[in-house]
Short mmCIF file of C-alpha atoms in Angstrom, two decimals:
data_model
loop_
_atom_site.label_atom_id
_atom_site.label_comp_id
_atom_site.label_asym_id
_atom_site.label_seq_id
_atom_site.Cartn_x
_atom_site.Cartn_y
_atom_site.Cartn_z
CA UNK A 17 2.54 26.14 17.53
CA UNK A 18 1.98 22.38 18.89
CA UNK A 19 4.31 19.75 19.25
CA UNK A 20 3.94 17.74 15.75
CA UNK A 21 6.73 14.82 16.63
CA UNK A 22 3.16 12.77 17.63
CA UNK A 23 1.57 13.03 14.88
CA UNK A 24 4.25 12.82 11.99
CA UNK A 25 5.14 10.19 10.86
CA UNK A 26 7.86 8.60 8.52
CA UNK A 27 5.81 8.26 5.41
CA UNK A 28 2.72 11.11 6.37
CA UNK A 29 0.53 12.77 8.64
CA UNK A 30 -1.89 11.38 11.25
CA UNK A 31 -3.54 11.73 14.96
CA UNK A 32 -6.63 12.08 16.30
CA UNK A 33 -9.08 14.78 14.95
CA UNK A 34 -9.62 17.53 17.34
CA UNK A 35 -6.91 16.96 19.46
CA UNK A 36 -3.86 16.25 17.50
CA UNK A 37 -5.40 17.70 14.01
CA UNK A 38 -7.89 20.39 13.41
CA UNK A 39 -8.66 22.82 11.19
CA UNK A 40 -6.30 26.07 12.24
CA UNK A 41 -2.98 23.07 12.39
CA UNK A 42 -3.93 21.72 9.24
CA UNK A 43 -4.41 25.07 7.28
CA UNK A 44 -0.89 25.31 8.46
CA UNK A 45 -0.15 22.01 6.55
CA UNK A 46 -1.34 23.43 3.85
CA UNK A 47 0.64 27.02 3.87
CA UNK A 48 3.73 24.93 4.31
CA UNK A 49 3.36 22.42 1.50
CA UNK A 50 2.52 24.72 -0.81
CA UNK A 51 5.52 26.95 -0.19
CA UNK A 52 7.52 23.83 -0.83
CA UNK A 53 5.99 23.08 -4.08
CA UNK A 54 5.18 26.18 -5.08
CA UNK A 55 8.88 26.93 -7.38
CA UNK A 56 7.99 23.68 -9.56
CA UNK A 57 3.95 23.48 -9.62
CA UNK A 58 1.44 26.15 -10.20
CA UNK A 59 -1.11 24.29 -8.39
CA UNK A 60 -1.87 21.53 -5.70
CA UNK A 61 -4.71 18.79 -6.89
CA UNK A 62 -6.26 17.27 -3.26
CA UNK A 63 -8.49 14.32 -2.92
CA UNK A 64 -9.97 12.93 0.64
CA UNK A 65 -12.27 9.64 2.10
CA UNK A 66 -15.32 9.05 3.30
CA UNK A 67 -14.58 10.51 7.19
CA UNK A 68 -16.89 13.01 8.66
CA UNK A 69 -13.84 15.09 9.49
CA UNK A 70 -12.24 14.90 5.82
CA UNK A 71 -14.42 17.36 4.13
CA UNK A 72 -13.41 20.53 6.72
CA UNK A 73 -9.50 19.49 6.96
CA UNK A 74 -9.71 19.32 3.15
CA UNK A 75 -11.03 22.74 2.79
CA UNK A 76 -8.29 24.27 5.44
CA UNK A 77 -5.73 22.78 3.52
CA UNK A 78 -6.88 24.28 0.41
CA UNK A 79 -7.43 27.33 2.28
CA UNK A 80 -3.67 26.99 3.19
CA UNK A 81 -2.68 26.13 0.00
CA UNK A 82 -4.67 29.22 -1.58
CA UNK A 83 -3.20 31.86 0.98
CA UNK A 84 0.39 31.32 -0.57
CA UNK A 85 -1.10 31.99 -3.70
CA UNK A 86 -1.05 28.28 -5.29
CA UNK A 87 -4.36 26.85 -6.79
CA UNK A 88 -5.70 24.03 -5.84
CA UNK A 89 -7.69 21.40 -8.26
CA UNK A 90 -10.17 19.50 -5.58
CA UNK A 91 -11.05 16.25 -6.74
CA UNK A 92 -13.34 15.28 -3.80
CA UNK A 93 -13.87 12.14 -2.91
CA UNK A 94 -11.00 9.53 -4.05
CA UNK A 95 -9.23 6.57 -2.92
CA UNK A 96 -5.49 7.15 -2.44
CA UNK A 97 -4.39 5.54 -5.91
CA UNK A 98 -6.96 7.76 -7.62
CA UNK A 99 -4.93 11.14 -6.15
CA UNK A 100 -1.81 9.15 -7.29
CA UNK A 101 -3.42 9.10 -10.39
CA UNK A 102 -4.44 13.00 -10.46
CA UNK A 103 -0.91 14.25 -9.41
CA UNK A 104 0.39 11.89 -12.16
CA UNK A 105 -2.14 12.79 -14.99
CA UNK A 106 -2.10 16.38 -14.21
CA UNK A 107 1.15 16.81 -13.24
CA UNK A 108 0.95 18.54 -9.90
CA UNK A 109 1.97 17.67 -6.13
CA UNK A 110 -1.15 16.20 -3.89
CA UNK A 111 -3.03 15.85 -1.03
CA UNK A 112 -4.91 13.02 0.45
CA UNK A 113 -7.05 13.15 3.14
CA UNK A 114 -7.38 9.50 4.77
CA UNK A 115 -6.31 7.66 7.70
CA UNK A 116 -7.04 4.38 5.73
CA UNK A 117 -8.20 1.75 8.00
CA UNK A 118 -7.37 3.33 11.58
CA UNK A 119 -10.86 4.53 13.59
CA UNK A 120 -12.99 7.24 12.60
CA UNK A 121 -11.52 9.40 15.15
CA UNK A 122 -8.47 9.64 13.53
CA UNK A 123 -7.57 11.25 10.30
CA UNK A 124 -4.44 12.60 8.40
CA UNK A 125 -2.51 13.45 4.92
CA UNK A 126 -0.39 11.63 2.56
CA UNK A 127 1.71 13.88 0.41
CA UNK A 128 3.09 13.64 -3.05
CA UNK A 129 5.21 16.07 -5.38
CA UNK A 130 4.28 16.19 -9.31
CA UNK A 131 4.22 12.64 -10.76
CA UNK A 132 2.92 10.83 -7.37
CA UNK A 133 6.49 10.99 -5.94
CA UNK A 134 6.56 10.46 -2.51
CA UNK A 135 7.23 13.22 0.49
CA UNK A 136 8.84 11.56 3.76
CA UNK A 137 10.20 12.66 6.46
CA UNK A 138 13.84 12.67 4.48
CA UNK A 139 12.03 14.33 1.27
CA UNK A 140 9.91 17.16 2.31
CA UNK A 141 7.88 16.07 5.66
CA UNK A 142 10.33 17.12 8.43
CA UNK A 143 11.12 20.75 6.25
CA UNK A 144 6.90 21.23 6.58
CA UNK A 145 6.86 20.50 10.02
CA UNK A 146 9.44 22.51 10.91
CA UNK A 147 7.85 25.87 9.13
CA UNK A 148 4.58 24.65 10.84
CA UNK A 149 6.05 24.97 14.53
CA UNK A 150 8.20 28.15 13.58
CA UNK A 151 5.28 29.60 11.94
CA UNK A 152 4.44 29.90 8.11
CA UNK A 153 5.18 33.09 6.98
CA UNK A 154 2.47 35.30 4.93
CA UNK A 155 2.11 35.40 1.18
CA UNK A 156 2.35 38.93 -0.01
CA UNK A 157 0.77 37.94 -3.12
CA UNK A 158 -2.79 36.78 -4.71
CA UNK A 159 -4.60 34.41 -3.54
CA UNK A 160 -4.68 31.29 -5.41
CA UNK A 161 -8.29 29.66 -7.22
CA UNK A 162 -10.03 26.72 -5.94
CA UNK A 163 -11.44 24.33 -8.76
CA UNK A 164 -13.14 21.44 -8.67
CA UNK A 165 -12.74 19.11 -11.22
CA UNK A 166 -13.95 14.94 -11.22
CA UNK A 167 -11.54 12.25 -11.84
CA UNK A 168 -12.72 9.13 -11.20
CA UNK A 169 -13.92 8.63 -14.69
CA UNK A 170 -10.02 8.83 -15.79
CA UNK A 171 -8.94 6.77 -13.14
CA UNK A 172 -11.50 4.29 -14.03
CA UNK A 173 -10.63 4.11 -18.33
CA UNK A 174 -6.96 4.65 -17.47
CA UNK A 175 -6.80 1.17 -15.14
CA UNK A 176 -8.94 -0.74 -17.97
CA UNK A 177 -6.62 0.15 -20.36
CA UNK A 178 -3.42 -1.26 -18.37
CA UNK A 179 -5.47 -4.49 -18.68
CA UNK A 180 -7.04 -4.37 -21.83
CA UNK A 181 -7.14 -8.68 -21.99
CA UNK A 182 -9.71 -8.19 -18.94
CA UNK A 183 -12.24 -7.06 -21.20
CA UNK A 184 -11.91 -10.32 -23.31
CA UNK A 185 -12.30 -12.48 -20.31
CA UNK A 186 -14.34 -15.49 -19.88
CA UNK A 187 -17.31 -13.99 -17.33
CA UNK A 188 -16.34 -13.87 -13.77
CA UNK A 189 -18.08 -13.59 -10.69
CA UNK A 190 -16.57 -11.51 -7.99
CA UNK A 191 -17.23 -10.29 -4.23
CA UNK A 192 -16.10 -6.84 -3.17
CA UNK A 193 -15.56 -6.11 -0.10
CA UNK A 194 -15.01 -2.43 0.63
CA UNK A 195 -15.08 -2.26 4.13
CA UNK A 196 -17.00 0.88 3.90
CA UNK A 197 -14.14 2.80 2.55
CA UNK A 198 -13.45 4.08 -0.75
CA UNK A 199 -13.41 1.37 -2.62
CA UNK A 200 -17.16 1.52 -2.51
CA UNK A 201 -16.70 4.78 -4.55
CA UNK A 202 -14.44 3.65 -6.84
CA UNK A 203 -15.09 -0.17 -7.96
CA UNK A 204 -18.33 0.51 -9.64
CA UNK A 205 -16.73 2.38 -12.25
CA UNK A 206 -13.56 0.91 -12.68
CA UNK A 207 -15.25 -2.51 -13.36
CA UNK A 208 -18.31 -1.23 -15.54
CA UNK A 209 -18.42 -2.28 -18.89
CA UNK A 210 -16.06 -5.09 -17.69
CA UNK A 211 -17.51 -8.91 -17.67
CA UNK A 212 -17.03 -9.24 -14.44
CA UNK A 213 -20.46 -9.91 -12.30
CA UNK A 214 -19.62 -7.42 -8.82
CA UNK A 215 -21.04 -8.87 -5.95
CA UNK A 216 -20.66 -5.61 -3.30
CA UNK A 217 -20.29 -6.02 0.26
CA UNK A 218 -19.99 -2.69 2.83
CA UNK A 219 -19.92 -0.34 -0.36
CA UNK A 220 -22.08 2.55 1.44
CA UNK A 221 -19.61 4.91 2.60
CA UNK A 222 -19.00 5.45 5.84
CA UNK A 223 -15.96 6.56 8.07
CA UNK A 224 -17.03 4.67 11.47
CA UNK A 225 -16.73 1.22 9.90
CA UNK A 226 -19.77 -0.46 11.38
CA UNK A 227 -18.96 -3.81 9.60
CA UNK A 228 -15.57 -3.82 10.35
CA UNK A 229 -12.42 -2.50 10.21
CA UNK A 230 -10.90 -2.04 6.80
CA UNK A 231 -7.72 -3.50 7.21
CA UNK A 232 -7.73 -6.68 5.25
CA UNK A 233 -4.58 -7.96 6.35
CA UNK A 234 -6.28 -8.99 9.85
CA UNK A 235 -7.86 -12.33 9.07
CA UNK A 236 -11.01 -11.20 11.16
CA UNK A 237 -12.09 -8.70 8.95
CA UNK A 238 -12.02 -11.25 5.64
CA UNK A 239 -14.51 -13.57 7.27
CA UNK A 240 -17.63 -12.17 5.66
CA UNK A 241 -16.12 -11.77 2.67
CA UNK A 242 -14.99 -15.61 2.33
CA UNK A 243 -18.18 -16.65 3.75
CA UNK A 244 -19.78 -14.84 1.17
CA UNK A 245 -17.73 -16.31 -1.82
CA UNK A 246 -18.28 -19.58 -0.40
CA UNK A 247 -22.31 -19.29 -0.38
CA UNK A 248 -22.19 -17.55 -3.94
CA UNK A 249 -19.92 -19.83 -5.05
CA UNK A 250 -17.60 -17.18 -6.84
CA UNK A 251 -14.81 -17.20 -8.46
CA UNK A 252 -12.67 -14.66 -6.51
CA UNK A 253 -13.04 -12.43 -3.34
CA UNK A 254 -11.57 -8.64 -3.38
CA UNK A 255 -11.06 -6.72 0.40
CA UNK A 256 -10.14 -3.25 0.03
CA UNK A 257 -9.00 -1.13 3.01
CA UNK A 258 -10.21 2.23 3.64
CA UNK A 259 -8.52 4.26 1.36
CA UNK A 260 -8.93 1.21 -1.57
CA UNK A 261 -4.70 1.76 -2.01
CA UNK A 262 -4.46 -1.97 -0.68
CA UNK A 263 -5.96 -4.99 -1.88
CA UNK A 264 -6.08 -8.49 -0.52
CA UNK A 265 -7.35 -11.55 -2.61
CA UNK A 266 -9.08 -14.53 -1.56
CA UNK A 267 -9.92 -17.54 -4.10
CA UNK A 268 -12.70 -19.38 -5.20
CA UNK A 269 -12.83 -21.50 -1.74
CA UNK A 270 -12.64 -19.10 0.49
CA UNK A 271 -8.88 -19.46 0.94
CA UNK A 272 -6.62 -16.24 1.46
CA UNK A 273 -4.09 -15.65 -1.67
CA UNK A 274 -0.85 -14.48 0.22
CA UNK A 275 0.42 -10.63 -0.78
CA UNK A 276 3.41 -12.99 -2.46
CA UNK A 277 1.79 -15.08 -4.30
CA UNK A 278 -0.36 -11.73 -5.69
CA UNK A 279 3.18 -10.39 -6.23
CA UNK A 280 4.63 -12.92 -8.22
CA UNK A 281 1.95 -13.47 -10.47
CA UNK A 282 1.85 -9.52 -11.57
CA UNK A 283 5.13 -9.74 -11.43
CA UNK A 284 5.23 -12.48 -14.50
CA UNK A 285 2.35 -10.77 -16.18
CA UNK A 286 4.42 -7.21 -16.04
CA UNK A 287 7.54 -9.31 -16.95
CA UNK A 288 6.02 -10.53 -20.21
CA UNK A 289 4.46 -7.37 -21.10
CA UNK A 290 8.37 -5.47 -20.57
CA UNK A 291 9.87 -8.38 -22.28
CA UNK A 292 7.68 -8.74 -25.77
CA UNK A 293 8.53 -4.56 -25.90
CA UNK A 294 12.71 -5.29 -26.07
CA UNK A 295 13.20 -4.59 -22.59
CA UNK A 296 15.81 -7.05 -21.30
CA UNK A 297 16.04 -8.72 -18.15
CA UNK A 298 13.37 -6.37 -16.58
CA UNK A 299 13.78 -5.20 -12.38
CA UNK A 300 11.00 -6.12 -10.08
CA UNK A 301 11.44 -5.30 -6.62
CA UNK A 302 10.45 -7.13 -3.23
CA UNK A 303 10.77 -5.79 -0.07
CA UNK A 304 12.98 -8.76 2.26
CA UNK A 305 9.54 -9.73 4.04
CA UNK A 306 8.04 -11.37 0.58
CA UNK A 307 8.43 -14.79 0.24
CA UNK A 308 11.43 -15.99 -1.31
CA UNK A 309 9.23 -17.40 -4.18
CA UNK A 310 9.33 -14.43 -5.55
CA UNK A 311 12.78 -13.54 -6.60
CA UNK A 312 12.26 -17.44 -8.03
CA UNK A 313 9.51 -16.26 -9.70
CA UNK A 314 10.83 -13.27 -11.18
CA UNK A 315 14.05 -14.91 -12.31
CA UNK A 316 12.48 -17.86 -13.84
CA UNK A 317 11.08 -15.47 -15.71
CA UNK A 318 13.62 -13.51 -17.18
CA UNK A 319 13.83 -10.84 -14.42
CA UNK A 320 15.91 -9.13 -12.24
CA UNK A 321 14.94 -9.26 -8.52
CA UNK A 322 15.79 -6.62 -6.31
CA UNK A 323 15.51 -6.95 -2.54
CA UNK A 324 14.67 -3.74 -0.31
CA UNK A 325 13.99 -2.81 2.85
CA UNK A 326 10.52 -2.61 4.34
CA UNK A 327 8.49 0.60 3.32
CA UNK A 328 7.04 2.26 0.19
CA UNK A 329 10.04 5.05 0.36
CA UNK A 330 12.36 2.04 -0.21
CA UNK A 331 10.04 0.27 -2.70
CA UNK A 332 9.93 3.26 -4.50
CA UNK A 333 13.26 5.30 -4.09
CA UNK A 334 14.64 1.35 -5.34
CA UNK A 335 12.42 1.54 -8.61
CA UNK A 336 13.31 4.93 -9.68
CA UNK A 337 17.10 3.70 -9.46
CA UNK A 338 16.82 0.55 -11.12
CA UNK A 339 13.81 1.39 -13.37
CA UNK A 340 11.90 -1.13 -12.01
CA UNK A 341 8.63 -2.80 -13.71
CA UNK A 342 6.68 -3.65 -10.36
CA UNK A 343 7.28 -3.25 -7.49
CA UNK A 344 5.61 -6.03 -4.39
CA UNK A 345 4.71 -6.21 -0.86
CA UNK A 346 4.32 -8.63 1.87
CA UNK A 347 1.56 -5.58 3.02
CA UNK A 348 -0.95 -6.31 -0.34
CA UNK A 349 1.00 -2.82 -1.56
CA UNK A 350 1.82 -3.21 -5.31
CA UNK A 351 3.91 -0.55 -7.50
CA UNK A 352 3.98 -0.33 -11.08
CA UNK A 353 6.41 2.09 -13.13
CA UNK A 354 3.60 2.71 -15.85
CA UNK A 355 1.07 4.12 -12.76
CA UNK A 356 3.77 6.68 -12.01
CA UNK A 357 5.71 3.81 -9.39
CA UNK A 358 2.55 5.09 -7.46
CA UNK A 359 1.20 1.63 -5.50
CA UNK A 360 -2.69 0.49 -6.80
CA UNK A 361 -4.28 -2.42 -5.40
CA UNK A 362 -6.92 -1.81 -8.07
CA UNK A 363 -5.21 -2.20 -11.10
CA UNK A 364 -2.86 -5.47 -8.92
CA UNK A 365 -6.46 -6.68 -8.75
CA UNK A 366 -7.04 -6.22 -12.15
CA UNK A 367 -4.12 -8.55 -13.07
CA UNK A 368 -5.23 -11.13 -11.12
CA UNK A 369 -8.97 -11.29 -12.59
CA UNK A 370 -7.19 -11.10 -16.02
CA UNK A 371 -5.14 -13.77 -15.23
CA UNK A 372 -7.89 -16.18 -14.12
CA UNK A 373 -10.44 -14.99 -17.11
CA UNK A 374 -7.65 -16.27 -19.40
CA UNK A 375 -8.06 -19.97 -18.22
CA UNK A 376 -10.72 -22.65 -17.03
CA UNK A 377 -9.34 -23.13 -14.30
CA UNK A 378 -10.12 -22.01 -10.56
CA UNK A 379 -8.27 -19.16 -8.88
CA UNK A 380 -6.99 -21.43 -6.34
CA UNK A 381 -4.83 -23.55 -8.95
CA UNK A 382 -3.60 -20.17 -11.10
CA UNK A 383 -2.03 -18.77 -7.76
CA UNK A 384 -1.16 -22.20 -6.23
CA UNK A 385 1.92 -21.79 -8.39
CA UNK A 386 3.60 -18.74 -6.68
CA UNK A 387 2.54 -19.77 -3.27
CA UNK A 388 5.65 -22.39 -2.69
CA UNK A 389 6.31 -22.09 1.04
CA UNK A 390 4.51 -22.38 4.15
CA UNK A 391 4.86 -18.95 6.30
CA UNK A 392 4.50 -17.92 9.81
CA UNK A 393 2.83 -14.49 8.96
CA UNK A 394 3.96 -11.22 10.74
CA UNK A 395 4.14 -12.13 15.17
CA UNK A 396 4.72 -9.46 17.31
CA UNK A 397 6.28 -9.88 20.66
CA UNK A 398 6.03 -6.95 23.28
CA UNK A 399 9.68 -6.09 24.70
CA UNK A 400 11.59 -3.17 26.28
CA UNK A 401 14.72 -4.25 25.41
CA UNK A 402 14.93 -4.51 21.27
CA UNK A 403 18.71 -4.44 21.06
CA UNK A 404 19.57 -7.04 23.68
CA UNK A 405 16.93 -9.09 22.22
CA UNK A 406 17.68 -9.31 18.74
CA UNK A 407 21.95 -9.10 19.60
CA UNK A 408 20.83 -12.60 21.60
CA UNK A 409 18.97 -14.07 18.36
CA UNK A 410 21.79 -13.13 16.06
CA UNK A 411 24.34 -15.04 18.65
CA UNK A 412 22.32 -17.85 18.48
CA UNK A 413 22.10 -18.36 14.80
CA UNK A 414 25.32 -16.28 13.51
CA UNK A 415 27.61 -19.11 14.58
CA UNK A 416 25.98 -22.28 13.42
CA UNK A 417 26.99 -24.01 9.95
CA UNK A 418 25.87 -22.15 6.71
CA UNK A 419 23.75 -19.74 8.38
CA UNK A 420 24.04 -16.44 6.38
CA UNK A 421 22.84 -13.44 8.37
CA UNK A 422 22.35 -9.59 6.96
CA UNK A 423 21.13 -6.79 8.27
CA UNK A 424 19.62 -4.72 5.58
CA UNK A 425 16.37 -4.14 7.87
CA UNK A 426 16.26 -5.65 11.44
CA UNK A 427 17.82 -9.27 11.49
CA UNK A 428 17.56 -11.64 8.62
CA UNK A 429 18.73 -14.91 9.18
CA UNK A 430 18.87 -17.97 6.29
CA UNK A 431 19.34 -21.43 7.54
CA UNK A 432 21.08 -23.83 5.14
CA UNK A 433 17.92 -25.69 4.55
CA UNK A 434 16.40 -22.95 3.18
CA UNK A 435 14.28 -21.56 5.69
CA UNK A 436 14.68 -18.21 6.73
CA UNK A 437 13.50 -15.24 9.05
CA UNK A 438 13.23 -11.80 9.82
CA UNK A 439 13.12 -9.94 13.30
CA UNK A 440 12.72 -6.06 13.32
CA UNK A 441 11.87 -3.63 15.81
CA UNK A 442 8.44 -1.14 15.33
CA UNK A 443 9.71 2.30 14.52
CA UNK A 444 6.87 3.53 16.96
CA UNK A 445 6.23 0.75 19.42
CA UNK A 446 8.12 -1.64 22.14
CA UNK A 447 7.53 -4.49 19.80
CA UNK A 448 9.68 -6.59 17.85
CA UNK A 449 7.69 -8.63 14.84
CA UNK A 450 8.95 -12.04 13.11
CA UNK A 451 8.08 -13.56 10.11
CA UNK A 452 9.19 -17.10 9.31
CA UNK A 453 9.43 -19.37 6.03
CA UNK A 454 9.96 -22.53 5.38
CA UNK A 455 9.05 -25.45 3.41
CA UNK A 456 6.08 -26.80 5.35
CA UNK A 457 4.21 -25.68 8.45
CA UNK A 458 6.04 -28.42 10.87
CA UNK A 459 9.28 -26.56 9.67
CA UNK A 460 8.18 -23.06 9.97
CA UNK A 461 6.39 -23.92 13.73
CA UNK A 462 9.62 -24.94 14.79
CA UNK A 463 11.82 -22.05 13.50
CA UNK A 464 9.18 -20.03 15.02
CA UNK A 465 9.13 -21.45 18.85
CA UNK A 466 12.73 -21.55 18.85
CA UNK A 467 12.79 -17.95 18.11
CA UNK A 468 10.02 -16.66 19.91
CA UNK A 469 12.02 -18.85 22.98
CA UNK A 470 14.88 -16.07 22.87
CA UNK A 471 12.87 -13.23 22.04
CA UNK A 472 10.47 -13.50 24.73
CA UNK A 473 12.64 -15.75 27.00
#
């Protein structure tokens, strides 16, 4: 068998279709992961995107998964928090074919166990690679059933009912733009009976992306959407990417809502919910790239803040320890402990529109309040030499009055004024990326040069 190191990754699968991942490689896949789930679950549920290639990987999978003599429930087509929702509703480990907003060339598969817990390369990934190259051995046995069952009905009435106050809202008017990913599939339902007036943008389904890509944390690919919220003059803007697990918020102007900001509004909303049930002094966690607003936030509010490393393994390894409410982002990822610590940027999106219908005024003002630093965003500088680079930073910084420096993920380094940054190297490419906060932009411009200075000096 192949060499898989290339195309598996930390948190899943994913290369190019055809030459990294076919059909024979993935049916492998599927073998494997279902002799690892097999002793606990009777069955496998598998959802997959709009890609041309998803259908045929889906069915080799299952075909995998069948030849070990597991069933499989197919679900069709989903976005990734709707199979979080399936293995959590039903039970049962999971399969979803997406490469969410990389190009239609590519594809791949994000694993689960029962519950939507997550399989890495520490929790499962590595042990099905490694049958995969040795060879999956044959199943003596039956062959397991294939049926097809439709879920996005649940998924829909089981969001609306985490937010039951949206249905009470003042009438909203709301762009959507789903990139031509799944979110085109899913919105409809999840907002119908809802008084919330959907404005779609890119809903038809379709894996080349002809609009653009669906990654809505690259400020090209919000454009039409805040152009369009500006000429409608409505009251919010939705991007989804292309598996609809992410979603990224502009406001009533046009303006971007920071991941942050997104967080630490939920965050309050899940904080008062947890609270007015006897829960006391409720965890939220934030990975160390959020602003520092939000462990404000969550305090403020009666909560415990817990800081983690970058990663939804950490995010949610961190709330199954602590029992965490919510779980945030910097990445527009949000976690919450009643969707099975699964992350939705449906039902985060939800909370936000619930939040706004509550009040007169615009969305700009409600989220003005969590956004209380200016921040560099994520810069990535191109270097060969990671280690010399960031050693030189922390030498430059380490020394200097009140400076507190950890090292929980990359470099993190708080000045005494209270602006702070954080340099970490790509697990898979020659780059280093910074982000920078601070109190105003002057502040975090400055922090910024004099950092980029050493790292690309």
């Amino acid at each position: 068998m192949r060499e898989l190191s290339s195309i598996v990754k930390a948190y899943d699968i994913r290369g190019l279709v055809g030459t990294e991942l076919d059909e024979e490689l993935v049916t492998a896949f599927g073998a494997a992961f279902a002799r690892l789930v097999r002793a606990d679950s009777p069955a496998v549920v598998i959802g997959m995107d709009m890609r041309d290639s998803s259908p045929g990987l889906a069915t080799a999978f299952a075909d995998g998964v069948r030849a070990q003599g597991v069933d499989v429930i197919s679900i069709g087509l989903a976005s990734t928090d709707m199979l979080y929702f399936a293995s959590g509703k039903l039970s049962l480990p999971g399969a979803m074919f997406t490469a969410s907003h990389n190009p239609a060339r590519y594809n791949g598969i994000k694993l689960c166990r029962a519950g939507a817990a997550p399989i890495g390369q520490d929790s499962g990934l590595d042990t099905i690679a490694a049958e995969v190259t040795a060879g999956v051995p044959d199943h003596e046995g039956e062959q397991g059933t294939l049926t097809e069952r439709d879920m996005l009905a649940d998924y829909a009435a089981h969001l609306r009912g985490m937010v039951p106050e949206l249905a009470r809202s003042r009438p909203l008017s709301v762009v959507v733009d789903a990139g031509n990913g799944m979110g085109g599939h899913t919105v409809p339902s999840v907002f119908d009976g809802l008084p919330v007036d959907v404005r779609p943008m890119y809903f038809e389904l379709d894996g080349t992306f002809p609009n653009h890509e669906a990654n809505p944390l690259d400020p090209k690919n919000i454009v039409d959407l805040q152009a369009k919220v500006r000429e409608l003059g409505a009251d919010a803007g939705l991007a989804f990417d292309g598996d609809a697990d992410r979603c990224f918020v502009v406001d009533e102007r046009g303006e971007p809502v920071s991941p942050s900001a997104i967080t630490a509004l939920v965050a309050t909303r899940e904080l008062a919910k947890a609270t007015a049930a006897g829960e006391q002094s409720p965890t939220v966690i934030h990975n160390l790239i959020t602003s520092k607003a939000v462990p404000e936030i969550v305090a403020e509010h009666g909560g415990t803040p817990v800081r983690t490393r970058v990663g939804h393994s950490f995010i949610k390894e961190a709330m199954a320890e602590t029992g965490a409410i919510f779980g945030g982002e910097h990445s527009a990822h949000y976690y919450f402990r009643d969707f099975w610590r699964a992350d939705t940027g449906m039902l985060a999106a939800l909370h936000v529109l619930a939040a706004l219908g509550t009040q007169a005024t615009p969305l700009s003002e409600l989220t003005g309040g969590y956004d209380r630093y200016a921040a560099s965003g994520e810069i990535n500088s191109t270097v060969t030499d990671q280690r010399d680079r960031m050693r030189a930073v922390r030498e430059a910084f380490a020394t200097r009055p009140g400076v507190q420096v950890d090292e929980l993920d990359g470099l993190t380094v708080q000045l005494p004024e209270g602006a702070w940054f954080n340099l970490r190297p790509s697990n898979t490419e020659p780059l280093l990326r910074l982000n920078v906060e601070a109190a105003d932009v002057p502040a975090v411009r400055a922090l910024t040069d004099e950092v980029l200075a050493i790292v690309r000096g």
